[in-house]
XYZ file of C-alpha atoms in Angstrom:
667
model
C 71.526 6.037 17.655
C 67.740 6.327 17.243
C 65.618 6.266 20.382
C 63.696 3.114 21.353
C 59.939 3.370 21.926
C 58.497 1.551 24.952
C 54.933 1.259 26.283
C 53.898 0.607 29.879
C 51.317 -2.228 29.772
C 49.706 -0.970 32.999
C 48.924 2.671 32.190
C 49.705 2.629 28.420
C 52.166 5.499 28.752
C 54.532 5.564 25.738
C 58.103 6.780 26.149
C 61.453 6.781 24.389
C 64.842 5.780 25.756
C 68.278 5.997 24.215
C 69.909 3.057 25.979
C 69.185 -0.292 24.215
C 70.440 -2.210 27.268
C 67.078 -1.729 28.976
C 65.420 -4.210 26.634
C 64.452 -7.410 28.449
C 64.816 -5.817 31.878
C 62.130 -5.057 34.463
C 61.839 -1.284 34.681
C 59.569 1.135 36.592
C 57.112 3.309 34.694
C 57.721 6.970 35.617
C 53.979 7.637 35.290
C 52.258 4.905 37.318
C 55.219 3.408 39.195
C 54.453 -0.188 38.135
C 57.341 -2.345 36.906
C 57.223 -4.004 33.484
C 59.514 -5.820 31.045
C 60.903 -3.357 28.513
C 60.042 -4.363 24.937
C 60.409 -2.270 21.813
C 57.118 -1.171 20.235
C 56.309 -1.478 16.570
C 56.615 1.813 14.682
C 52.882 1.913 13.930
C 52.202 2.557 17.614
C 54.929 5.144 18.013
C 53.019 8.115 19.416
C 54.869 8.484 22.700
C 54.382 11.187 25.257
C 57.598 13.300 25.161
C 57.089 14.354 28.802
C 58.654 11.114 30.045
C 61.622 10.743 27.694
C 64.560 12.054 29.745
C 63.235 10.888 33.131
C 62.720 7.391 31.806
C 66.150 7.139 30.160
C 67.990 7.942 33.370
C 65.977 5.635 35.545
C 66.092 2.484 33.448
C 69.834 1.898 33.183
C 70.484 0.283 36.586
C 67.443 -1.971 36.822
C 68.038 -5.703 37.439
C 67.450 -8.178 34.581
C 64.163 -9.992 34.260
C 63.927 -13.600 35.479
C 64.896 -16.072 32.787
C 64.315 -19.724 32.160
C 67.239 -22.138 32.570
C 67.645 -22.615 28.827
C 67.703 -18.886 28.249
C 70.221 -18.393 31.018
C 72.580 -20.933 29.471
C 72.468 -19.301 26.060
C 72.583 -15.783 27.420
C 69.405 -14.892 25.594
C 66.557 -13.064 27.258
C 63.113 -14.649 26.744
C 61.554 -11.193 26.882
C 63.568 -9.588 24.093
C 61.653 -7.996 21.249
C 60.510 -10.583 18.734
C 61.153 -13.498 21.151
C 58.094 -13.348 23.326
C 56.965 -16.565 24.931
C 53.321 -17.166 24.355
C 53.262 -15.014 21.209
C 52.320 -16.045 17.739
C 50.460 -19.187 18.716
C 53.196 -21.390 17.194
C 53.877 -24.965 18.073
C 55.736 -25.430 21.337
C 54.882 -22.016 22.706
C 52.970 -21.710 25.972
C 49.743 -19.757 26.189
C 48.083 -17.801 28.936
C 44.545 -18.521 30.105
C 43.791 -14.841 30.651
C 41.708 -14.255 27.501
C 39.642 -17.360 28.164
C 38.783 -16.025 31.596
C 38.132 -12.568 30.207
C 36.027 -13.860 27.336
C 33.990 -16.192 29.497
C 33.262 -13.451 32.010
C 32.261 -10.857 29.438
C 30.178 -13.341 27.491
C 28.601 -14.312 30.802
C 27.460 -10.730 31.299
C 25.528 -10.974 28.068
C 24.213 -14.507 28.409
C 23.131 -14.490 32.058
C 21.257 -11.243 31.630
C 17.995 -13.202 31.585
C 19.185 -15.383 34.432
C 20.153 -14.350 37.914
C 22.352 -11.248 37.912
C 22.299 -7.725 36.493
C 24.836 -4.997 36.068
C 25.242 -1.537 37.569
C 27.562 1.228 36.461
C 31.333 1.066 36.802
C 32.777 3.997 38.689
C 36.343 3.659 37.433
C 39.201 5.694 38.836
C 41.584 4.660 41.585
C 40.605 1.517 43.455
C 39.742 1.881 47.126
C 39.803 -1.815 47.952
C 42.324 -2.326 50.729
C 44.977 -4.661 49.320
C 47.231 -4.554 52.371
C 49.189 -7.792 52.930
C 48.480 -9.129 49.426
C 51.566 -10.468 47.565
C 53.538 -7.819 45.694
C 53.143 -9.907 42.520
C 49.355 -10.213 42.859
C 47.712 -10.937 39.504
C 44.283 -12.188 40.624
C 42.046 -10.425 43.166
C 38.737 -11.629 44.592
C 37.027 -9.291 47.052
C 33.773 -9.867 48.939
C 32.023 -7.414 51.257
C 30.425 -10.166 53.283
C 28.154 -8.204 55.637
C 26.874 -5.951 52.837
C 26.011 -8.935 50.663
C 24.342 -10.770 53.542
C 22.197 -7.759 54.457
C 21.104 -6.970 50.894
C 17.378 -7.112 50.244
C 17.789 -9.650 47.457
C 19.340 -12.056 49.998
C 16.243 -12.211 52.228
C 15.319 -15.713 51.080
C 18.830 -16.932 51.794
C 18.801 -15.389 55.267
C 15.604 -17.275 56.120
C 16.882 -20.591 54.764
C 17.192 -23.039 57.690
C 19.915 -25.057 55.985
C 22.059 -21.956 55.493
C 21.513 -20.853 59.071
C 22.375 -24.306 60.345
C 25.732 -24.205 58.581
C 26.451 -20.682 59.761
C 25.534 -21.662 63.289
C 28.112 -24.413 63.265
C 30.784 -22.060 61.922
C 29.982 -19.542 64.663
C 30.264 -22.256 67.288
C 33.688 -23.218 65.974
C 35.295 -19.764 65.799
C 33.590 -17.832 68.583
C 30.881 -15.223 68.790
C 31.632 -13.893 65.301
C 28.667 -14.178 62.931
C 28.490 -13.574 59.196
C 27.233 -10.040 59.886
C 30.501 -9.300 61.716
C 32.663 -10.082 58.653
C 33.278 -6.831 56.822
C 35.237 -8.283 53.925
C 37.351 -11.098 52.593
C 40.082 -10.224 50.078
C 42.064 -12.844 48.172
C 45.187 -12.024 46.207
C 47.037 -14.639 44.152
C 50.390 -14.172 42.465
C 52.918 -16.297 40.602
C 50.280 -17.214 37.994
C 52.077 -16.132 34.812
C 55.640 -16.506 36.016
C 58.395 -16.347 33.379
C 55.966 -16.365 30.492
C 54.897 -19.944 31.107
C 51.329 -21.234 30.955
C 49.446 -20.266 34.144
C 49.713 -23.000 36.749
C 47.501 -22.572 39.822
C 49.433 -25.318 41.599
C 52.423 -22.969 41.669
C 50.339 -19.929 42.565
C 50.704 -18.575 46.057
C 48.229 -16.280 47.681
C 47.020 -14.351 50.689
C 43.463 -14.083 51.993
C 42.693 -11.231 54.374
C 39.580 -11.345 56.567
C 38.472 -8.093 58.190
C 35.964 -8.059 61.052
C 33.825 -5.369 62.623
C 34.242 -6.795 66.131
C 37.172 -8.274 67.981
C 37.994 -11.977 67.791
C 40.270 -13.650 70.332
C 42.672 -15.568 68.113
C 44.149 -17.529 70.989
C 40.720 -18.867 71.924
C 40.100 -19.930 68.332
C 43.442 -21.735 68.214
C 42.509 -23.783 71.275
C 39.655 -25.356 69.322
C 41.983 -26.528 66.564
C 44.701 -28.593 68.254
C 46.173 -29.543 64.885
C 47.539 -25.994 64.442
C 51.319 -25.668 64.908
C 52.701 -22.415 66.299
C 55.527 -20.773 64.347
C 57.551 -17.576 64.702
C 58.693 -15.140 62.027
C 59.932 -11.591 62.286
C 58.969 -11.432 65.942
C 55.374 -12.403 65.138
C 53.527 -15.649 65.867
C 51.452 -17.449 63.277
C 50.004 -20.950 62.967
C 50.531 -23.700 60.412
C 48.067 -26.308 59.294
C 49.496 -29.802 58.719
C 50.511 -30.373 55.120
C 52.434 -27.120 54.579
C 49.606 -25.628 52.520
C 47.859 -23.165 54.830
C 48.956 -20.766 57.540
C 47.060 -18.186 59.604
C 48.244 -14.993 61.272
C 46.020 -13.095 63.696
C 47.265 -9.571 63.001
C 44.955 -8.061 65.607
C 41.443 -8.634 66.897
C 39.862 -7.525 63.626
C 42.304 -8.696 60.948
C 43.197 -12.282 60.048
C 45.643 -13.188 57.276
C 45.773 -16.637 55.662
C 48.724 -17.851 53.605
C 47.795 -20.224 50.765
C 50.061 -22.814 49.117
C 52.888 -22.630 51.620
C 54.050 -20.188 54.251
C 56.450 -17.932 52.341
C 53.668 -15.602 51.150
C 52.406 -15.303 54.723
C 55.878 -14.574 56.043
C 56.354 -11.916 53.351
C 53.057 -10.377 54.464
C 54.416 -10.248 58.016
C 57.639 -8.659 56.751
C 55.731 -6.034 54.749
C 54.092 -4.586 57.818
C 51.111 -3.665 55.673
C 53.048 -1.034 53.734
C 51.366 -1.508 50.335
C 47.601 -1.094 50.101
C 47.145 -0.415 46.369
C 48.266 -1.850 43.021
C 47.895 0.514 40.068
C 47.195 -2.314 37.622
C 43.927 -2.976 39.486
C 42.644 0.599 39.258
C 39.871 -0.615 36.944
C 38.061 -2.057 39.999
C 34.925 -0.245 41.126
C 35.362 0.298 44.892
C 31.581 0.301 45.406
C 31.151 -3.274 44.150
C 30.355 -5.779 46.873
C 31.727 -8.755 44.960
C 34.802 -8.308 42.775
C 36.788 -10.582 40.483
C 39.785 -9.006 38.736
C 42.808 -10.289 36.867
C 45.804 -8.252 35.690
C 49.095 -10.056 34.986
C 52.354 -8.380 35.935
C 53.253 -8.656 32.274
C 50.026 -8.170 30.261
C 51.875 -9.163 27.073
C 51.445 -12.772 28.192
C 47.816 -12.595 27.057
C 48.691 -12.081 23.400
C 47.677 -14.828 20.949
C 46.503 -17.210 23.658
C 43.985 -18.986 21.416
C 43.975 -20.338 17.904
C 40.325 -21.390 18.071
C 37.376 -19.910 19.961
C 35.199 -22.228 22.101
C 32.217 -21.190 19.942
C 32.378 -19.998 16.308
C 30.263 -16.973 17.220
C 33.009 -15.838 19.581
C 35.957 -16.169 17.231
C 36.068 -12.443 16.359
C 35.849 -11.475 20.054
C 38.555 -13.951 21.066
C 40.803 -12.675 18.305
C 40.407 -9.101 19.531
C 41.059 -10.078 23.133
C 44.199 -11.946 22.075
C 45.388 -8.763 20.456
C 44.362 -6.075 22.926
C 43.237 -7.324 26.381
C 45.639 -6.830 29.303
C 43.295 -7.233 32.287
C 39.690 -7.279 33.401
C 37.400 -6.854 36.383
C 33.857 -7.930 37.157
C 31.804 -6.698 40.083
C 28.395 -7.199 41.646
C 26.215 -4.826 43.634
C 23.335 -6.247 45.641
C 20.413 -4.275 47.051
C 16.742 -5.078 46.458
C 17.906 -5.764 42.918
C 21.188 -7.105 41.566
C 23.812 -5.338 39.507
C 26.968 -6.393 37.705
C 29.689 -4.321 36.097
C 32.392 -5.523 33.752
C 35.541 -3.712 32.721
C 38.303 -4.767 30.323
C 41.614 -2.917 30.197
C 43.044 -2.735 26.684
C 46.471 -1.860 25.363
C 45.177 1.086 23.353
C 41.934 2.929 22.619
C 41.583 1.484 19.128
C 41.477 -2.022 20.594
C 38.935 -0.933 23.205
C 36.616 0.429 20.514
C 36.895 -2.733 18.422
C 36.021 -4.934 21.415
C 33.068 -2.670 22.262
C 31.707 -2.995 18.720
C 32.069 -6.775 18.829
C 30.281 -7.058 22.174
C 27.379 -5.020 20.822
C 27.246 -7.268 17.762
C 27.025 -10.360 19.997
C 24.256 -8.781 22.062
C 22.257 -7.986 18.933
C 22.744 -11.522 17.618
C 21.491 -13.023 20.904
C 18.354 -10.866 20.793
C 17.709 -11.828 17.185
C 18.027 -15.505 18.070
C 15.489 -15.058 20.887
C 13.114 -13.351 18.458
C 13.431 -16.257 16.039
C 13.026 -19.062 18.584
C 10.603 -17.430 21.014
C 10.584 -19.354 24.306
C 13.923 -21.013 25.055
C 13.538 -24.463 26.584
C 9.796 -23.911 26.959
C 10.245 -21.087 29.467
C 8.426 -18.230 27.757
C 8.220 -15.886 30.755
C 11.881 -16.322 31.679
C 12.963 -15.855 28.071
C 10.976 -12.614 27.765
C 12.459 -11.281 30.980
C 15.948 -12.258 29.854
C 15.433 -10.330 26.635
C 14.514 -7.207 28.610
C 17.706 -7.425 30.627
C 19.880 -8.073 27.579
C 18.371 -5.050 25.841
C 19.204 -2.931 28.884
C 22.913 -3.852 28.797
C 25.115 -0.875 28.010
C 28.568 -1.179 26.458
C 30.858 1.852 26.461
C 34.499 2.864 26.265
C 36.578 5.403 28.128
C 39.989 5.646 26.543
C 41.535 2.187 26.824
C 38.768 0.739 29.041
C 35.694 -1.178 27.852
C 32.771 -1.182 30.308
C 29.658 -3.349 30.291
C 26.835 -2.575 32.700
C 23.167 -3.380 33.268
C 20.735 -3.972 36.107
C 18.005 -6.363 37.206
C 15.481 -4.562 39.376
C 13.648 -5.941 42.378
C 10.469 -6.076 40.306
C 12.185 -8.161 37.635
C 13.540 -10.558 40.273
C 10.037 -10.979 41.697
C 8.669 -11.538 38.211
C 11.326 -14.169 37.580
C 10.592 -16.000 40.852
C 6.846 -15.929 40.236
C 7.332 -17.419 36.774
C 9.218 -20.461 38.059
C 7.318 -23.763 38.240
C 5.685 -24.314 41.605
C 6.195 -27.389 43.724
C 9.709 -28.175 42.545
C 13.199 -27.092 43.409
C 14.359 -25.364 46.533
C 12.190 -22.634 47.977
C 14.139 -20.992 50.783
C 11.647 -18.280 51.614
C 8.733 -20.130 53.158
C 9.433 -19.519 56.812
C 11.957 -20.441 59.461
C 12.550 -23.672 61.341
C 10.798 -24.620 64.568
C 12.674 -23.369 67.587
C 12.441 -26.690 69.392
C 11.808 -30.349 68.671
C 11.329 -32.725 71.577
C 11.730 -36.486 71.687
C 8.183 -37.246 70.622
C 7.834 -34.937 67.611
C 9.224 -35.431 64.136
C 7.799 -32.702 61.885
C 8.680 -33.150 58.223
C 11.262 -30.784 56.716
C 9.758 -27.629 55.242
C 10.757 -25.468 52.277
C 12.573 -28.284 50.500
C 11.047 -29.221 47.176
C 12.669 -32.642 46.805
C 10.433 -35.219 48.567
C 13.185 -37.851 48.543
C 15.592 -35.475 50.272
C 12.847 -34.506 52.723
C 12.254 -38.109 53.712
C 15.971 -38.803 53.994
C 16.640 -35.882 56.333
C 13.640 -36.644 58.510
C 14.752 -40.277 58.754
C 18.270 -39.258 59.751
C 16.968 -37.155 62.622
C 14.631 -39.917 63.808
C 17.476 -42.424 63.661
C 19.790 -40.166 65.650
C 17.150 -39.587 68.325
C 16.596 -43.319 68.611
C 20.333 -43.847 69.049
C 20.395 -41.303 71.861
C 17.403 -42.972 73.527
C 19.157 -46.350 73.458
C 22.352 -44.843 74.842
C 20.503 -43.111 77.683
C 18.540 -46.276 78.498
C 21.823 -48.214 78.694
C 23.226 -45.441 80.908
C 20.371 -45.885 83.355
C 20.730 -49.680 83.362
C 24.409 -49.226 84.115
C 23.507 -46.852 86.953
C 21.047 -49.389 88.349
C 23.838 -51.981 88.436
C 26.782 -49.875 89.642
C 25.110 -47.033 91.527
C 26.575 -44.491 89.119
C 26.865 -43.716 85.413
C 30.052 -44.929 83.688
C 33.090 -42.713 83.988
C 34.078 -40.851 80.846
C 36.933 -43.340 80.525
C 38.617 -46.033 82.559
C 42.138 -45.643 83.934
C 45.080 -47.862 84.710
C 46.328 -48.090 88.323
C 48.855 -45.354 87.527
C 46.126 -43.055 86.141
C 46.659 -43.521 82.397
C 43.509 -43.453 80.186
C 42.459 -46.849 78.837
C 39.006 -47.139 77.239
C 36.074 -44.835 76.514
C 32.738 -45.068 78.341
C 31.232 -46.509 75.173
C 33.168 -49.742 75.682
C 31.884 -50.132 79.243
C 28.320 -49.529 78.066
C 28.439 -52.475 75.614
C 26.870 -55.107 77.964
C 23.827 -52.834 78.355
C 23.426 -52.467 74.587
C 23.194 -56.215 73.883
C 26.853 -56.204 72.852
C 28.183 -58.483 75.596
C 30.175 -60.687 73.210
C 32.004 -57.693 71.781
C 32.693 -56.431 75.307
C 34.342 -59.732 76.245
C 36.854 -59.355 73.408
C 38.327 -56.203 74.960
C 41.228 -56.420 77.367
C 40.022 -53.890 79.916
C 43.468 -53.417 81.473
C 45.008 -52.334 78.155
C 44.703 -48.988 76.324
C 42.344 -48.520 73.398
C 45.121 -48.774 70.797
C 46.872 -51.868 72.167
C 47.536 -54.749 69.722
C 44.466 -56.543 71.053
C 42.040 -53.610 71.363
C 42.826 -51.538 68.284
C 41.454 -54.080 65.737
C 38.089 -53.832 67.515
C 37.690 -50.250 66.274
C 36.066 -51.635 63.132
C 33.370 -53.336 65.227
C 31.628 -50.131 66.356
C 27.933 -50.817 67.109
C 25.417 -48.957 64.952
C 24.006 -47.166 67.994
C 27.210 -45.098 68.260
C 27.047 -44.051 64.604
C 25.575 -40.597 64.000
C 23.569 -40.780 60.743
C 23.674 -37.020 60.155
C 24.320 -36.280 56.493
C 23.865 -39.913 55.472
C 27.470 -40.819 56.292
C 28.437 -44.521 56.184
C 29.358 -46.158 59.452
C 33.070 -46.094 60.219
C 34.993 -46.278 63.467
C 34.175 -42.800 64.762
C 31.237 -41.814 66.930
C 29.304 -38.546 66.906
C 27.869 -39.035 70.408
C 29.925 -37.577 73.237
C 29.530 -37.181 76.976
C 29.416 -33.636 78.296
C 32.383 -33.356 80.648
C 34.063 -30.623 82.644
C 33.555 -28.562 85.807
C 29.932 -28.514 86.971
C 28.737 -31.133 84.475
C 27.523 -34.659 85.200
C 30.901 -36.086 84.216
C 33.668 -34.397 86.169
C 37.148 -35.845 86.358
C 37.691 -37.727 89.620
C 33.997 -37.662 90.616
C 31.295 -40.262 90.249
C 28.316 -39.339 88.059
C 25.213 -40.116 90.131
C 21.552 -39.210 89.808
C 21.363 -37.847 93.335
C 23.969 -35.181 92.532
C 21.868 -33.627 89.758
C 20.183 -30.859 91.716
C 18.983 -28.986 88.610
C 16.725 -31.954 87.812
C 17.388 -34.822 85.460
C 15.019 -33.390 82.841
C 17.065 -30.164 82.790
C 20.569 -31.677 82.612
C 22.271 -33.014 79.484
C 24.509 -36.083 79.540
C 25.225 -36.716 75.842
C 25.533 -34.412 72.827
C 25.560 -35.300 69.145
C 28.503 -33.424 67.608
C 29.350 -32.308 64.089
C 31.441 -34.441 61.745
C 34.878 -32.813 62.307
C 34.555 -33.432 66.044
C 33.745 -37.127 65.821
C 36.301 -39.438 67.451
C 37.288 -43.123 67.504
C 34.597 -44.775 69.558
C 36.959 -46.600 71.942
C 39.440 -43.739 72.388
C 39.377 -42.108 75.851
C 39.479 -38.376 76.559
C 37.729 -37.278 73.363
C 34.410 -36.124 74.826
C 32.873 -32.649 74.710
C 34.511 -30.394 77.299
C 32.567 -27.667 79.070
C 34.927 -24.966 80.366
C 32.468 -22.301 81.481
C 29.619 -20.054 80.326
C 31.530 -19.014 77.188
C 31.936 -22.582 75.936
C 30.829 -22.945 72.317
C 28.551 -25.892 71.665
C 29.482 -27.385 68.293
C 26.582 -29.783 67.957
C 25.493 -31.603 64.829
C 22.907 -29.372 63.162
C 19.987 -31.166 61.571
C 17.839 -29.864 58.698
C 15.933 -27.492 60.996
C 18.969 -26.099 62.804
C 18.725 -28.028 66.066
C 21.232 -29.702 68.367
C 20.186 -33.053 69.855
C 20.865 -33.833 73.533
C 20.370 -36.965 75.616
C 19.125 -35.791 79.037
C 19.783 -37.407 82.400
C 16.168 -38.560 82.709
C 16.587 -40.661 79.555
C 14.692 -38.335 77.211
C 16.010 -36.719 74.054
C 15.484 -33.059 73.339
C 16.541 -30.682 70.615
C 17.262 -26.970 70.912
C 17.654 -24.608 67.996
C 21.216 -23.338 67.664
C 19.944 -19.725 67.642
C 17.872 -20.133 70.805
C 18.038 -16.944 72.888
C 16.856 -18.313 76.243
C 20.307 -19.588 77.207
C 19.029 -23.151 77.534
C 21.863 -24.646 75.487
C 24.424 -23.542 78.084
C 22.163 -24.076 81.088
C 21.509 -27.768 80.476
C 25.223 -28.523 80.369
C 25.606 -28.208 84.142
C 23.939 -30.364 86.815
C 23.760 -27.919 89.710
C 23.855 -24.406 88.286
C 20.500 -23.476 89.793
C 19.018 -22.325 86.460
C 15.287 -22.618 85.850
C 14.558 -23.930 82.352
C 11.097 -23.361 80.923
C 10.773 -25.820 78.038
C 7.459 -24.289 77.028
C 9.168 -20.939 76.537
C 11.925 -22.549 74.469
C 9.335 -24.336 72.364
C 7.368 -21.127 71.766
C 10.425 -19.371 70.473
């Protein structure tokens, strides 16, 4: 019987076997070790490497059959047999893969955005060095980001000085601990189950793993305490945590490695079972390990990409799409950031002839784009940007190395500066014009800086003014309450047997001109009793934090500061005479961020101070400040990156700290 010719879609090794029973089965390639579905090659490609013939024939006989659809199982037919490929031929009723669309869009993007915001640097090739430990064994999509390297790149200087970006990062740091963006070495996402059984890719069925690697230790148990919704689970002698909804799980491997399971917990549990034994997938060897941002796709069965399209999204791309349908089996794109920006693109093809044809087509498209620029001159009226884009496009290099097509180019720091200088002044977002003020007190409302939209500027300034006014009203009511009762209200009222009933906000109502609402509460019943719960919808505007322009609901963003050493300690009265640090140096109320807001009548939901390491998750305004209502009735703001320690010092009433507001302001 004549030998059967096979080709590994991962390394393109061609080999012959004598046993026809291997067809339709998943077999290991003796060259690269990757498994693939055995399919007979056409004779025109029969140029196998005889070195693998005998080794392959022996090893393929006992391999398990490939997975089959239910209909195929009933008939006994294999969907992967030669001439019966799902997704091939583009005929009616056959499913198609989205791989070539992704590949085509990315490669076309390299050419079209050349005059825009990114450039390309050379692709190193060779074996990938990206650590893929814990990723699913059927990973087909990889996204890798070297976070600290990207953040520290010279081209990111404007982003680093952007107050809005820093405000968001400050909140994230407050939520997870002392880890900052500079402490995140990398984030690696691997997604599998995309092209299962030859069906059309369905991301809803895809399951993945994201691995976060840090340069400093993070106490996972402390992080978990801040997210009470997490549910502890056990698997293989290891503990991990589930988010409600059965969609996300997290495993703290050690102090510097965190693994997230996406779309269910089975991928996470398999990662636990693996023990980190596999750190490399040969089908992703096209990745450049020096890239700081990587996107790569390589299906387990690259044959699924064949004939995915009958019509290109643009007539100019029809020849390219046709070639990709025929030859593409995977691709990778990567970015390098320094003072300039680079991007590298690589497409893995099924043979060298296909690689050369795709290279020629890409060069034709590049030439056509340049000719169109020459004909039209300035595109959209932007002459300077068009000219710069043409320079970058002309610098793009397309090359082949065997079965790999590479596209590379670069935008230098000088070109980036030229591009920025050519943009219209006075419009858009200009993140590089200086940092936020370190401190804003109750009597100052400087307008937002570095934001080109005057409407947005006015809106954000108004939100901060409104929030400060709310805090002033709350603190004034607090003092009126103290004048009447000889103390500030307790954080919440209790029943005779010590059960929590109603929040302090309810008991403050008579001092906020809300006496009628106060009378509707049954003070001896809990907040969610049949009588009290309907009153949630009647929350006074003063308890509504306007940060972000959110509509008023039934949750408040203003919380008392409670805990040991604070003004509001469980079992103790909060009185002015006990504040030995001074009322102007002691905080009573904090405006918190949206996720920490709570039903305004619910007791026991205030901010809890547990000691010097407590993270203050305040609501960050446009200039990166937290707003506090102080015991003397004033409102002050402190920048979340303040280095004087004032944020922690004002939380306690008798810590003995000396707070120099002038020093805080100067910083």
